[in-house]
Amino acid sequence: MLNLHKAEFLRSAVKSSDFPRDGLPQIVFAGKSNVGKSSVINRLLNRRAFARVSAQPGKTIHINYFCIDRQIYLVDLPGYGYARVSKAEQQRWGRLMDVYFHAGLMSLGIQIVDIRHAPTADDRTMANWFLQNEAPFVVIANKLDKIRKSELAPNLARIREVLRLPEDCRVIPFSAEKGDGREEVLALLEACAAGRTLAETTAPEGSEEGMATL
């Protein structure tokens, strides 16, 4: 079992030589600048401000590494799709992420989208990268607390349709505010730490996604 109390910030990577290559699983968090990546990480670890939550989107300009119990890394990628960031800065972020992806270090991708809205063109680009490279990934549909229960099933279906996700790609309703979906995501982190694949980790019985697709 992962000891979530043993969580520490390792480093901010700005080039390939900064990436840890010690064989520990690396779980990558990707999403738009304002989708709540830092809040999701904070909720998973039950830390109020472990991963910095900025009042201004687009402030994560490096690849931030967090080491959990010396067993896995949580890798917080720069947020994409923030219009106020200069084109040159967007390109720099894009190059850095491209270098990381092609280094072959990722064990699991976690793409975070906003459950309230249809995924954006940038969200589609991110999902396409995972699919085309046959990279194992799941989608976290964050901000579950902002919608009505009646909106859950159709909103999840819309995410699947827009991102063109295969049936075996898990979409996990999540609330960084209230903690819904936390146990399901933690089970994935535990599986990575134990060397198990996504196929060997089934969604918990009675999970929000299972109920929404009944």
Short mmCIF file of N, CA, C and O in Angstrom, two decimals, residues 101 106-109 126-138 166 168-169 197-198:
data_model
loop_
_atom_site.label_atom_id
_atom_site.label_comp_id
_atom_site.label_asym_id
_atom_site.label_seq_id
_atom_site.Cartn_x
_atom_site.Cartn_y
_atom_site.Cartn_z
N PHE A 101 7.24 12.80 -23.68
CA PHE A 101 6.47 11.67 -24.19
C PHE A 101 7.34 10.69 -24.97
O PHE A 101 7.19 9.48 -24.86
N MET A 106 6.56 7.15 -19.37
CA MET A 106 5.22 7.18 -18.79
C MET A 106 4.67 5.77 -18.56
O MET A 106 4.70 4.94 -19.46
N SER A 107 4.18 5.52 -17.36
CA SER A 107 3.53 4.25 -17.04
C SER A 107 2.02 4.32 -17.24
O SER A 107 1.40 3.34 -17.65
N LEU A 108 1.43 5.47 -16.95
CA LEU A 108 -0.01 5.66 -17.07
C LEU A 108 -0.29 7.13 -17.30
O LEU A 108 0.31 7.99 -16.65
N GLY A 109 -1.17 7.42 -18.23
CA GLY A 109 -1.61 8.79 -18.47
C GLY A 109 -2.96 9.03 -17.83
O GLY A 109 -3.85 8.15 -17.88
N MET A 126 -4.79 15.84 -27.17
CA MET A 126 -4.14 15.08 -26.11
C MET A 126 -4.60 13.63 -26.14
O MET A 126 -3.78 12.70 -26.06
N ALA A 127 -5.91 13.40 -26.23
CA ALA A 127 -6.43 12.04 -26.26
C ALA A 127 -5.92 11.29 -27.48
O ALA A 127 -5.58 10.10 -27.40
N ASN A 128 -5.84 11.99 -28.62
CA ASN A 128 -5.34 11.36 -29.85
C ASN A 128 -3.90 10.89 -29.67
O ASN A 128 -3.52 9.84 -30.19
N TRP A 129 -3.10 11.69 -28.93
CA TRP A 129 -1.71 11.28 -28.73
C TRP A 129 -1.67 9.97 -27.96
O TRP A 129 -0.95 9.04 -28.33
N PHE A 130 -2.44 9.87 -26.88
CA PHE A 130 -2.47 8.63 -26.10
C PHE A 130 -2.92 7.45 -26.97
O PHE A 130 -2.31 6.38 -26.94
N LEU A 131 -3.98 7.67 -27.76
CA LEU A 131 -4.54 6.58 -28.57
C LEU A 131 -3.59 6.16 -29.68
O LEU A 131 -3.36 4.96 -29.90
N GLN A 132 -3.02 7.12 -30.38
CA GLN A 132 -2.14 6.79 -31.50
C GLN A 132 -0.87 6.09 -31.05
O GLN A 132 -0.30 5.28 -31.77
N ASN A 133 -0.41 6.43 -29.84
CA ASN A 133 0.80 5.81 -29.32
C ASN A 133 0.51 4.59 -28.46
O ASN A 133 1.42 4.01 -27.87
N GLU A 134 -0.78 4.19 -28.42
CA GLU A 134 -1.20 3.03 -27.65
C GLU A 134 -0.72 3.10 -26.20
O GLU A 134 -0.30 2.10 -25.60
N ALA A 135 -0.74 4.32 -25.66
CA ALA A 135 -0.31 4.55 -24.28
C ALA A 135 -1.48 4.27 -23.34
O ALA A 135 -2.61 4.70 -23.61
N PRO A 136 -1.27 3.57 -22.26
CA PRO A 136 -2.36 3.33 -21.30
C PRO A 136 -2.79 4.64 -20.64
O PRO A 136 -1.95 5.39 -20.15
N PHE A 137 -4.09 4.92 -20.66
CA PHE A 137 -4.56 6.15 -20.03
C PHE A 137 -6.01 6.03 -19.63
O PHE A 137 -6.76 5.18 -20.13
N VAL A 138 -6.39 6.89 -18.69
CA VAL A 138 -7.78 7.03 -18.27
C VAL A 138 -8.11 8.52 -18.33
O VAL A 138 -7.23 9.37 -18.41
N PRO A 166 -12.16 4.46 -26.96
CA PRO A 166 -12.62 3.07 -27.07
C PRO A 166 -13.36 2.66 -25.81
O PRO A 166 -13.24 3.29 -24.77
N ASP A 168 -12.91 0.35 -23.77
CA ASP A 168 -12.12 -0.07 -22.61
C ASP A 168 -11.36 1.08 -21.95
O ASP A 168 -10.63 0.86 -20.97
N CYS A 169 -11.52 2.30 -22.46
CA CYS A 169 -10.89 3.47 -21.83
C CYS A 169 -11.81 3.99 -20.73
O CYS A 169 -12.94 4.37 -20.98
N THR A 197 -1.18 -3.83 -14.75
CA THR A 197 -1.63 -3.04 -15.89
C THR A 197 -3.06 -2.57 -15.67
O THR A 197 -3.77 -3.05 -14.77
N LEU A 198 -3.52 -1.66 -16.54
CA LEU A 198 -4.90 -1.19 -16.46
C LEU A 198 -5.88 -2.34 -16.65
O LEU A 198 -6.93 -2.39 -16.00
#
